XYZ file of C-alpha atoms in Angstrom:
611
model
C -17.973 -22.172 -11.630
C -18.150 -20.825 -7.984
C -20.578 -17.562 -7.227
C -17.498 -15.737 -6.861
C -16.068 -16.225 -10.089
C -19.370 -16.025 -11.771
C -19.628 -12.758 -10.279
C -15.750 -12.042 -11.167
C -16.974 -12.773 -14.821
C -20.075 -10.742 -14.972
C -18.174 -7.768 -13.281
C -15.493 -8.609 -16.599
C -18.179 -8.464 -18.811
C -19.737 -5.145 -17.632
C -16.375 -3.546 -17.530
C -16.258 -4.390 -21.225
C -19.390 -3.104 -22.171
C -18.038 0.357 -20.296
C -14.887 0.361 -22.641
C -17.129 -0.410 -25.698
C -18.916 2.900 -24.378
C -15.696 5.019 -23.889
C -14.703 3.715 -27.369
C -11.509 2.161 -25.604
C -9.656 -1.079 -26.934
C -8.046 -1.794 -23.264
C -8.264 -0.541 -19.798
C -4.777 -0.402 -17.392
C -5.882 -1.383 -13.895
C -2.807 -0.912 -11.359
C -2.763 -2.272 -7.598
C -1.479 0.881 -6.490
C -4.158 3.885 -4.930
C -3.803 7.448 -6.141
C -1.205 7.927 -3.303
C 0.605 4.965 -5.247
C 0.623 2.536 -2.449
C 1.874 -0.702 -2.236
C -0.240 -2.083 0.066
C -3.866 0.003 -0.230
C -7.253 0.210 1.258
C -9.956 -2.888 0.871
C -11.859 0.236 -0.927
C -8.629 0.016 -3.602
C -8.269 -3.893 -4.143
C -9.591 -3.094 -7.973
C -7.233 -5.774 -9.583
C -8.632 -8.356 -6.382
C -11.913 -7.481 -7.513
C -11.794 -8.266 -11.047
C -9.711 -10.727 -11.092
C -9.583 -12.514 -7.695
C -5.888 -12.543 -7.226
C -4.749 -10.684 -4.068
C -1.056 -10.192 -4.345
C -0.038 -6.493 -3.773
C 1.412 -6.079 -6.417
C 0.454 -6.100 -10.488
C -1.277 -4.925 -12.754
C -4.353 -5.855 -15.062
C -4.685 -5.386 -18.869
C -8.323 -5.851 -20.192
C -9.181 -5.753 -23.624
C -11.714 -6.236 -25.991
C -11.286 -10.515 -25.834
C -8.368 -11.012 -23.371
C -7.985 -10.646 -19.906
C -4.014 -10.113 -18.621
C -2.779 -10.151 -15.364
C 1.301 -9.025 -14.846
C 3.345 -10.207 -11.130
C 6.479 -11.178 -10.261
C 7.954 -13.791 -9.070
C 6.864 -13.351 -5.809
C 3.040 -14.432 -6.616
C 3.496 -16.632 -10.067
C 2.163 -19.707 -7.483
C -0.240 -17.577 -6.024
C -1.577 -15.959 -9.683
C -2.062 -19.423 -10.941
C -3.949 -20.850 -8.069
C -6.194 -17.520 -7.986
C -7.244 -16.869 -11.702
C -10.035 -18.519 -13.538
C -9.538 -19.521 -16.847
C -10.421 -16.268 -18.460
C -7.371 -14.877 -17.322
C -3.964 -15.077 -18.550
C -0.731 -14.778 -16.641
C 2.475 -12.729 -17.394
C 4.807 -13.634 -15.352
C 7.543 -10.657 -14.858
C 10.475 -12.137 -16.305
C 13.147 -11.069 -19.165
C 11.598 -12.889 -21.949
C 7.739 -11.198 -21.026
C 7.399 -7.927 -22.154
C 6.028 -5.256 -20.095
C 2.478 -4.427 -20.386
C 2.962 -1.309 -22.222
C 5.287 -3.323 -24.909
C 2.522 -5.861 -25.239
C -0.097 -3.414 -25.463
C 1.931 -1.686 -28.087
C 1.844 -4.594 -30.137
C -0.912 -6.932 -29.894
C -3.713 -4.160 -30.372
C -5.602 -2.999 -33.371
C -4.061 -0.252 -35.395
C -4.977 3.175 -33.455
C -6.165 1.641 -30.750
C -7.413 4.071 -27.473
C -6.234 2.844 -23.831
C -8.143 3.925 -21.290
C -6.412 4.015 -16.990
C -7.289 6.229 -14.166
C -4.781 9.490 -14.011
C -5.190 9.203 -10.268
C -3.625 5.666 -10.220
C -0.824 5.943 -12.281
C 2.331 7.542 -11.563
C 3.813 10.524 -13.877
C 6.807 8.760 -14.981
C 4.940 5.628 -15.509
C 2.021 7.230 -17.420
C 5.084 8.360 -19.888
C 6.217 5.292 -19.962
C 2.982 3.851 -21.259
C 2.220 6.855 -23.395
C 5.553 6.340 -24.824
C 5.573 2.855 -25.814
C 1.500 3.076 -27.250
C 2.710 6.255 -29.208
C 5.289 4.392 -31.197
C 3.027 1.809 -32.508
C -0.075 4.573 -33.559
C -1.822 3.947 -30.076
C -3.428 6.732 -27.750
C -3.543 6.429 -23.976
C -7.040 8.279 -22.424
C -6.409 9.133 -19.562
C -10.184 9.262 -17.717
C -12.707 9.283 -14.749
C -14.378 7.881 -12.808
C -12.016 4.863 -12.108
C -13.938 2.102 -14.573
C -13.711 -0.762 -12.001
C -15.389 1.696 -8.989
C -18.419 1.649 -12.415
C -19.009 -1.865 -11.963
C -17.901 -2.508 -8.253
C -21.573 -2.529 -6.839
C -20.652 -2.948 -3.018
C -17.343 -1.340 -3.429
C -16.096 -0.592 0.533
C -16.290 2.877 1.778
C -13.195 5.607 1.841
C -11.290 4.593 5.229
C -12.109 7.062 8.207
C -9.751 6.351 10.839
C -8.930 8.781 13.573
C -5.330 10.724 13.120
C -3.228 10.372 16.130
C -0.354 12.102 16.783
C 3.571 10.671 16.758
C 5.606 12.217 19.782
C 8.543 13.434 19.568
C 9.751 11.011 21.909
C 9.516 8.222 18.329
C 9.827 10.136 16.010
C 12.782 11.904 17.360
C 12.311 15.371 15.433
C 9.803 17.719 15.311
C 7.265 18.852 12.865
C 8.807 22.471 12.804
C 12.032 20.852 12.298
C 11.514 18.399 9.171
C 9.501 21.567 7.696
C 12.531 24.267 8.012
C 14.654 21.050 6.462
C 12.594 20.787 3.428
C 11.888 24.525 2.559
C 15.529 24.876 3.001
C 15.511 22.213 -0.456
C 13.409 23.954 -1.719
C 15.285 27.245 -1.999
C 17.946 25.505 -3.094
C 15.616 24.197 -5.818
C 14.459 27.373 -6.553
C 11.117 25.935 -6.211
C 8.027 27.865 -4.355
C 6.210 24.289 -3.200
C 6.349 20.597 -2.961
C 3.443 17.882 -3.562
C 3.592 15.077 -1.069
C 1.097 12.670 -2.348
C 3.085 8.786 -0.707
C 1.366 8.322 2.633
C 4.545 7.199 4.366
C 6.148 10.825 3.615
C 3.230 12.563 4.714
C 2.872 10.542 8.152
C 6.731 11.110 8.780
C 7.001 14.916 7.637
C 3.213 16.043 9.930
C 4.559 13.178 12.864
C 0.467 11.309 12.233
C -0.162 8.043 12.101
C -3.608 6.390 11.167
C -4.915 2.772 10.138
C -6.315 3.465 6.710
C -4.391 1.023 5.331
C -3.850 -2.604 7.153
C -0.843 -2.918 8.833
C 0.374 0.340 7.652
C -0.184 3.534 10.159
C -0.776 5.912 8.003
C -3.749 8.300 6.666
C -5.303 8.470 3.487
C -4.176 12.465 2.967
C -2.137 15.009 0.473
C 0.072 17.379 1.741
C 1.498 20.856 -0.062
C 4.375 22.568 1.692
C 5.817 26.095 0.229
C 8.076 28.449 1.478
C 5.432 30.057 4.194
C 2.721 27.394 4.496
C 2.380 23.665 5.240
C -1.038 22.225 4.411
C -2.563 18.362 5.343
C -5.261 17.724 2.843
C -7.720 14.876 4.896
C -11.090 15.123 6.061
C -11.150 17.477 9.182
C -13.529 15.328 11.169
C -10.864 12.856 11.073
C -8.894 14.553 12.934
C -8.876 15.000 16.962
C -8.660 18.485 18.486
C -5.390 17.835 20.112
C -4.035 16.865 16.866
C -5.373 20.092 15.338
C -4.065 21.943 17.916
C -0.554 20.146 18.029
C -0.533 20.127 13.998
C -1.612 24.204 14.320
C 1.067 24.842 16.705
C 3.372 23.362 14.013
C 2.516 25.786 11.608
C 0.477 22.947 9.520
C -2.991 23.977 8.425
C -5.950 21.746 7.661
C -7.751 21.152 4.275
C -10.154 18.955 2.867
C -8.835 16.259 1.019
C -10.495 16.784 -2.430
C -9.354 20.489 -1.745
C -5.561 19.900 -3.233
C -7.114 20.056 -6.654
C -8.509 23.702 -7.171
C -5.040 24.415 -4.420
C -2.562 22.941 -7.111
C -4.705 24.439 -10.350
C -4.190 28.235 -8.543
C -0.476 27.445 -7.671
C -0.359 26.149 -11.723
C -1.752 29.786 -12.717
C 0.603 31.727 -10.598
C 3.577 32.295 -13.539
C 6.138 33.293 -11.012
C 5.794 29.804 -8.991
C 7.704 26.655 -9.545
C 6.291 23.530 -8.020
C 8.785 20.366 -6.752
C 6.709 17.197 -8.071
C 8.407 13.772 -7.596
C 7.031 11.941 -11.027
C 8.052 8.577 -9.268
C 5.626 8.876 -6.288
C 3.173 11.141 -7.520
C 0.221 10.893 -9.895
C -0.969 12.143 -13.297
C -4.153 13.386 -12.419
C -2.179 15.678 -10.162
C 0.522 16.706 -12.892
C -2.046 18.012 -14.831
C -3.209 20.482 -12.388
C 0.396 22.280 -12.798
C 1.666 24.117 -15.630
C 4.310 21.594 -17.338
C 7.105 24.460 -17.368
C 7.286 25.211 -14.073
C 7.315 22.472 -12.440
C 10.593 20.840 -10.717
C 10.197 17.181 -11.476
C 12.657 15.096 -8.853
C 12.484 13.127 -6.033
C 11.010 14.044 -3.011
C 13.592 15.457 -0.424
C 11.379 13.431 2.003
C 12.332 9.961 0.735
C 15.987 10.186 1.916
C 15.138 12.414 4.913
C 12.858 9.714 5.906
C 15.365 6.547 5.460
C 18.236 8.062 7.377
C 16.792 7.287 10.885
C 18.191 9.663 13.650
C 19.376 8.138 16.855
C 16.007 8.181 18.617
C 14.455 6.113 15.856
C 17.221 3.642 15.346
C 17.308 3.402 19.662
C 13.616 2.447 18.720
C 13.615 -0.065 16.332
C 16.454 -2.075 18.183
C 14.277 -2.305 21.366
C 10.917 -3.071 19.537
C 12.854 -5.996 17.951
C 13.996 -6.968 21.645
C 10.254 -7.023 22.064
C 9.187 -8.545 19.433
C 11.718 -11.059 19.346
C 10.727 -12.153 22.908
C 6.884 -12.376 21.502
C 8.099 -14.976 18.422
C 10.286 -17.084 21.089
C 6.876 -17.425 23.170
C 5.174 -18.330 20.387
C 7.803 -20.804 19.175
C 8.461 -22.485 22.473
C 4.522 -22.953 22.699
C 3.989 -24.436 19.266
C 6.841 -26.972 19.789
C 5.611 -28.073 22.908
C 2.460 -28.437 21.557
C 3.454 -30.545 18.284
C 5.678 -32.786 20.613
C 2.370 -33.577 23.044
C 0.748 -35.006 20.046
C -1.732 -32.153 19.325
C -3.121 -32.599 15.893
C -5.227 -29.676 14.979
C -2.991 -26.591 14.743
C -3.531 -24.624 11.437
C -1.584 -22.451 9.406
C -4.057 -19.851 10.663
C -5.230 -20.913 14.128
C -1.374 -20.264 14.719
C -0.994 -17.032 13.090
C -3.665 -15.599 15.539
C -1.796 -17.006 18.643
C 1.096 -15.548 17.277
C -0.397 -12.080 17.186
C -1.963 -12.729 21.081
C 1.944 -13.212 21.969
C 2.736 -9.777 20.224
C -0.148 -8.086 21.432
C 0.550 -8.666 24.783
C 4.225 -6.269 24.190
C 4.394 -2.970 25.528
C 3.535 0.096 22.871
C 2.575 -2.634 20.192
C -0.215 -1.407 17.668
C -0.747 -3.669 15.456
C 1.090 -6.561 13.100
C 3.004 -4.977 10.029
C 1.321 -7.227 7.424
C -0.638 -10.287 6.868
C 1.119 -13.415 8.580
C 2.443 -15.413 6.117
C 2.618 -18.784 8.006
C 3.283 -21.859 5.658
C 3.668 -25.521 6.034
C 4.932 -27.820 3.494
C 4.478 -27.050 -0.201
C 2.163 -23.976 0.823
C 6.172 -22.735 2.005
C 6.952 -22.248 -1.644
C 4.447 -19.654 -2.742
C 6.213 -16.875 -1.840
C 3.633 -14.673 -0.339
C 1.601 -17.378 0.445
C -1.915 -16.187 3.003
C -3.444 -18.481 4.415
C -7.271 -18.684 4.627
C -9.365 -20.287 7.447
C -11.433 -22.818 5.085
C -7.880 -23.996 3.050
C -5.438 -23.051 5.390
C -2.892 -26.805 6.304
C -2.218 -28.609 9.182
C 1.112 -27.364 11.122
C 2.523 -30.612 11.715
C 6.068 -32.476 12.644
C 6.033 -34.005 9.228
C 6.564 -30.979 7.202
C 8.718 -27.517 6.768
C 6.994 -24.857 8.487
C 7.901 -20.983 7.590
C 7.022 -18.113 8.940
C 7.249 -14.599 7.931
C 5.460 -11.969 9.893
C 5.901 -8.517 12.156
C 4.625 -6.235 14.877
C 3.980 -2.196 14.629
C 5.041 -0.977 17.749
C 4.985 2.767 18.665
C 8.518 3.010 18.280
C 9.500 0.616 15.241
C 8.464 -1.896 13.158
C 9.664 -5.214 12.736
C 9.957 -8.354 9.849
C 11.461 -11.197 10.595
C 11.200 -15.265 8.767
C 12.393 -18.330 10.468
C 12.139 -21.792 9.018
C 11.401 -24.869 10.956
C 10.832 -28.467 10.887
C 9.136 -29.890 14.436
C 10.283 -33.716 13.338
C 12.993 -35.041 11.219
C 13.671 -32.710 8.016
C 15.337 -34.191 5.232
C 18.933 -34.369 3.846
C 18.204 -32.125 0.553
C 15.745 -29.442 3.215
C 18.866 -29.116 5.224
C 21.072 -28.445 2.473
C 19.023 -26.042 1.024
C 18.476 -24.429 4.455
C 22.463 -24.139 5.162
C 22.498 -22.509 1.918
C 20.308 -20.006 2.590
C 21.886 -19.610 5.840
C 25.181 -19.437 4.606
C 23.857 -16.481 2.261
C 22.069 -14.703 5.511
C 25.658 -15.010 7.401
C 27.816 -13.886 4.313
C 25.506 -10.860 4.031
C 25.714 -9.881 7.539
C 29.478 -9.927 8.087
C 30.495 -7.944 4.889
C 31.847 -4.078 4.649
C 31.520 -2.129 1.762
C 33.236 0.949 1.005
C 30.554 4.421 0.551
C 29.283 4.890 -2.213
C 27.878 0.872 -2.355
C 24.482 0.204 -3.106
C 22.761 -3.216 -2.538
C 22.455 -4.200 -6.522
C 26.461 -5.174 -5.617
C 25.966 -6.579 -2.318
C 23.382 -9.008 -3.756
C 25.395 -11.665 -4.974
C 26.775 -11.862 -1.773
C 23.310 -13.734 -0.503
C 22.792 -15.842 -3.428
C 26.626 -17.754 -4.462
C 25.674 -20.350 -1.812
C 22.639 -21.179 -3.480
C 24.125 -20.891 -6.961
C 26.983 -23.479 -6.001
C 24.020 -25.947 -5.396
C 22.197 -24.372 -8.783
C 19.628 -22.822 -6.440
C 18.075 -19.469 -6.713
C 15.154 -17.199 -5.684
C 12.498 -15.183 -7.183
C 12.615 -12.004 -5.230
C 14.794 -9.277 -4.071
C 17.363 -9.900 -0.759
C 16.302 -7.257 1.139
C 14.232 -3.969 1.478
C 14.307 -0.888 3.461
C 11.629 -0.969 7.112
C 9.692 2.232 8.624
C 10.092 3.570 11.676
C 6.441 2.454 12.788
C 5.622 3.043 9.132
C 5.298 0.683 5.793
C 7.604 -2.401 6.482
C 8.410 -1.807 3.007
C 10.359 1.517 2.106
C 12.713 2.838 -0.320
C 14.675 4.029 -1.570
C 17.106 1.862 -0.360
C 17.263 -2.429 -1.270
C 19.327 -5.075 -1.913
C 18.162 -7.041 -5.207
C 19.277 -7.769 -9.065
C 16.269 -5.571 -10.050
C 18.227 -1.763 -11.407
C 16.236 -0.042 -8.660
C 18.574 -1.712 -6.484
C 21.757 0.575 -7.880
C 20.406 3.760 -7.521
C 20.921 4.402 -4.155
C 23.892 3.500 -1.600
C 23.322 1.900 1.697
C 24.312 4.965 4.320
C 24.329 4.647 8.262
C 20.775 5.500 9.555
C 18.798 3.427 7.011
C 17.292 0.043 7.646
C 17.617 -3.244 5.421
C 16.680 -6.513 5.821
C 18.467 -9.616 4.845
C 16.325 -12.563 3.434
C 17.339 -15.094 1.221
C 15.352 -17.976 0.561
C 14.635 -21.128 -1.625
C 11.251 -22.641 -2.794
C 10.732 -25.785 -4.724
C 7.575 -25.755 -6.050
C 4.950 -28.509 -4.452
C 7.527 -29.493 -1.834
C 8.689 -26.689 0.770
C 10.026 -23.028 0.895
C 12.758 -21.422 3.279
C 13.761 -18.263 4.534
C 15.328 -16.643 6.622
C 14.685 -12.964 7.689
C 16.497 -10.250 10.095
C 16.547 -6.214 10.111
C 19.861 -4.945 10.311
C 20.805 -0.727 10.370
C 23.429 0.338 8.133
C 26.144 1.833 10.290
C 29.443 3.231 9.652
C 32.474 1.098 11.100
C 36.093 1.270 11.446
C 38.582 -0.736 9.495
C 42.281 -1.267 9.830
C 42.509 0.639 6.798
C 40.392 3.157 4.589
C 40.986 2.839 1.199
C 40.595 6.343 -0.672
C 39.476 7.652 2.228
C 35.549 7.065 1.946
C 34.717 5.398 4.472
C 33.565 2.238 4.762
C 30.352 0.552 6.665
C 28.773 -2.842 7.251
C 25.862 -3.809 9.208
C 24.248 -4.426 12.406
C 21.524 -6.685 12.923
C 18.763 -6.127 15.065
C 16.454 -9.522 15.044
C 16.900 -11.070 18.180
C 15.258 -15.005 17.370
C 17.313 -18.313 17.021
C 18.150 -20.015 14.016
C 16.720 -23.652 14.069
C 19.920 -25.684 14.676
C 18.264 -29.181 13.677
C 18.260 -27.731 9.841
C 21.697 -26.790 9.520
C 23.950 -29.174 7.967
C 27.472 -28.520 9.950
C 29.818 -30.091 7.245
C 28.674 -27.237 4.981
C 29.332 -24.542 7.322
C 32.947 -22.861 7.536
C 34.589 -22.364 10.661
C 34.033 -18.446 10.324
C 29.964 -19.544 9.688
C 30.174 -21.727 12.838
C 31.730 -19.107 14.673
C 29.318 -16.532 13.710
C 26.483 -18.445 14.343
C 27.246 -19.019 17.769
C 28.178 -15.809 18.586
C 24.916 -14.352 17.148
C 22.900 -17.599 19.605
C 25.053 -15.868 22.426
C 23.717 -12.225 21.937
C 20.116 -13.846 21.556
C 20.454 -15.125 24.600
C 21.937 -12.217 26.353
C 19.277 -9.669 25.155
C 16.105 -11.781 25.517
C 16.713 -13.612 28.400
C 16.242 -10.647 30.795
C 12.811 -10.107 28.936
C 11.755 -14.146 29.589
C 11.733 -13.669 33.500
C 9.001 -15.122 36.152
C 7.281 -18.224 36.087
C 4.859 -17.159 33.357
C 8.271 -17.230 31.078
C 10.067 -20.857 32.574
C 8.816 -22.345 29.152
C 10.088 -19.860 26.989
C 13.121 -18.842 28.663
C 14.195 -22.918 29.031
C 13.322 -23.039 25.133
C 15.774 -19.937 24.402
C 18.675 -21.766 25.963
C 18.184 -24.657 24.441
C 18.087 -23.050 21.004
C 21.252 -20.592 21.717
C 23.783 -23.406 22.636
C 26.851 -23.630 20.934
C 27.135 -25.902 17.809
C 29.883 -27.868 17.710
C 31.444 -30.663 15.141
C 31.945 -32.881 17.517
């Protein structure tokens, strides 16, 4: 057994002892933070910790004997290569029950389980409480966090400076979204609303951070009511312009623990009714309120936040221009340097001259997650990172994909190409066209209003299925405006969250469907595109209809696409997305520092014919 799962098993064992103390048959351990993240703070990796797997998303059961781990189908590849043998994997499919089901009914009879209120969501504390209660069982809500007990050299909180998000990105001011929201909130009859997500409180106070990596935001709470709007961080955080610009807004300054004793007063007060969203914000805070007066419903700043205005939507089409002129660098470099022979490029010794060519963009910040670059069967773990002492050769002997992103100042960007530097073979190419033809059939649809991606999904997948191909994850999720590059509410997916809300011009979705055969290879194939409203010869009922545009300016390998699979309309619009590539990046490939590059691009963008 390595040190680290040695360690992994004495921190298991402790934790135990600390449940035998609390009198608790099982302990919940999320991946979210008490803001309920989905990507969190090296201070919250509790379930990476325990258990050595690093997805960023599951959660942990530990009881008594057993150790459970729960993922989806993103990370089953990853789970299994990343948990020791006292673990046990539950992979998230419809013949697995949910963690609360199992708990339900594998424990003892009045059995007590234990989670952190701060970590769990309202709704999903219900849930849980719901399912246990229905089989005799008790959920104990308690602190401190269990894990933080036995995490010895636990990082620190994050202290990152606040900065401020001009106008100029953001494209509406803080006075603004604040006259917006108490304006819901009269007609909610409610007094105040929690904002506990980070990504709501960075839009509605225009501050970013780096708390988190590759998310801009700031470890904070935030209470707005009909005459105040408060930012709950640690004041030396924050820079006096920001305190002066935040001021000037009308937002005042709290500590961050500070929210508590705030919330408990505004519980008191029995003429005061408090908006809570119990989706996005946690127990621990719930329980500060008085149950009868509080509005439970999503936050007004979810949907304020995913219909981009004009300035951000201008934004995130030019920081893809940028960013898609940074990946064709890279690209045109890592060919050339595969065809001269070179032998020792590495998963991540490429990844890191990836992020030099995006670094060198203007108004870029940072990348907008981990780079997933993958070559041969490492392709086919979905959310595969790769790590400097395993990490593979990038060679011309095997499928190479990458999926990765920039934060720029005004936008953020996500985009996956596959490639093969040598000779792919007949089955990769037909499984690429597939997932090509998927990408294309996505792209060119309209939908009527009212449409919301759960129907548009199977529009990505029936090429696949007519080879009796699939994939494990959703076809697309919504991107911040330099903010998560995963947001809601909005997706395309088979999962029910994917029918709750229509696609509407302003928000952002991406497009990926992919294929991964286990031990062999994996492809995707990745572009933004803004929802927009278009005009049709006719307009049925008279809704409306819309369709999409797509912002990610980078080729589409030709060498992988099998042209006797395409349709004439998939030929067409292949080419005629290669000729807008061309047309938009070109101008940013000038000079002699670009000849390589630019000579690349227009090899890539030619036409495709039959012939």
């Amino acid at each position: 057994m390595s040190f680290l799962r040695s360690a992994m098993s004495s921190s298991l064992s402790r934790l135990r002892g600390l449940l035998k103390q609390q009198n608790l048959h099982a302990y919940i351990v999320p991946s979210e933070d008490a803001h309920l993240s989905e990507y969190t703070s090296d201070r919250d990796h509790r379930i990476a910790f325990i258990s050595g797997f690093t997805g960023s998303a599951g959660t942990v059961v530990v009881a008594e004997q057993d150790a459970y781990l729960w993922t989806d189908g993103r990370y089953f590849l990853q789970a299994e290569k990343q948990l020791s043998a006292e673990w046990t994997l539950q992979k998230m499919l419809p013949d697995v029950p949910p963690y609360e089901e199992w708990l339900a009914s594998n424990l003892p009879k009045n059995s007590r389980v234990g989670c952190d209120p701060f970590l769990v969501s309202l709704a999903t504390s219900r849930k849980i409480k719901d399912a246990l209660s229905k089989k005799g069982h008790e959920l104990v809500p308690l602190t401190p966090n269990l894990i933080d007990s036995v995490w010895e050299d636990q990082p620190p909180a994050p202290k990152s400076t606040v900065f401020l998000h001009p106008v100029q990105y953001s494209g509406q001011s803080t006075v603004d979204k604040l006259a917006s929201i108490r304006s819901k909130l009269k007609e909610g009859n409610a007094f105040g609303l929690v904002v506990s997500a980070l990504d709501e409180i960075a839009w509605l106070y225009n501050i970013r951070g780096s708390d988190v990596s590759f998310n801009p935001v700031t470890i904070a709470y935030a209470f707005v009511s009909l005459d105040s709007a408060v930012l709950y961080v640690d004041g030396s955080r924050v820079p006096g312009d920001a305190v002066s610009a935040l001021a000037n807004e009308g937002v005042e300054i709290k500590p961050y623990d500070a929210i508590i004793a705030d919330l408990t007063d505004v519980g008191n007060q029995s003429d005061k009714t408090v908006w809570f969203d119990p989706s996005r914000s946690n127990l621990a805070l719930f329980n500060c309120l008085h149950a009868e007066r509080v509005l439970e419903k999503a936050s007004p700043i979810v949907m304020a936040k995913a219909l981009k205005n004009e300035v951000e939507l201008q934004g995130m089409r030019n920081c893809h221009l940028r960013d898609g002129a940074a990946l064709i660098k890279f690209l045109s470099w890592l060919e050339a340097e595969i065809s001269a022979g070179r032998q020792d490029l590495t998963e991540c010794s490429v990844a890191t001259k990836l992020e030099q060519f995006r670094s060198e963009q203007p108004d870029f910040v940072s990348l907008s997650f981990s780079t997933i670059s993958s070559s041969g069967p490492n392709a086919a773990v979905i959310h595969y990172s790769p790590q400097p002492d395993s990490c593979a050769q990038v060679n011309d002997r095997s499928i190479f994909l990458l999926d990765s992103g920039g934060q720029y100042r005004d936008g953020t960007t996500d985009v996956t190409r596959t490639m093969h530097f040598g000779q792919p073979t007949v089955w990769e190419r037909r499984c690429f066209t597939a997932v090509l033809q998927g990408n294309l059939q996505l792209e060119r649809t309209t939908f009527p209003q009212g449409t919301t991606g759960y129907l548009l999904d199977p529009l990505a997948r029936t090429p696949l299925w007519g080879l009796g191909l699939d994939f494990r994850h959703g076809t697309g999720h919504g991107v911040g405006s330099f903010l998560n590059v995963h947001e809601g509410p909005q997706g395309i997916g088979k999962r029910k969250e994917s029918d709750l809300i229509p696609l509407e011009p302003g928000m952002t979705v991406t497009n990926e469907p992919g294929y991964y055969e286990d031990g062999a290879f994996g492809i995707r194939i990745e572009n933004v595109m803004l929802v927009r409203q278009v005009q049709l010869e006719r307009d049925f009922g008279g809704k409306g209809f819309r369709g999409f545009e797509n912002i990610t300016m980078v080729p589409i390998q030709k060498k992988m696409v099998d042209l006797d699979m395409l349709s004439d309309l998939e030929l067409n619009q292949l080419n005629k997305y290669h000729a807008e590539v061309l047309a938009k990046i070109s101008p940013l490939l000038q000079g002699s520092d670009n000849a390589q590059a630019l000579a690349w691009l227009k090899e890539a963008t030619t036409p495709m014919s039959r012939n």
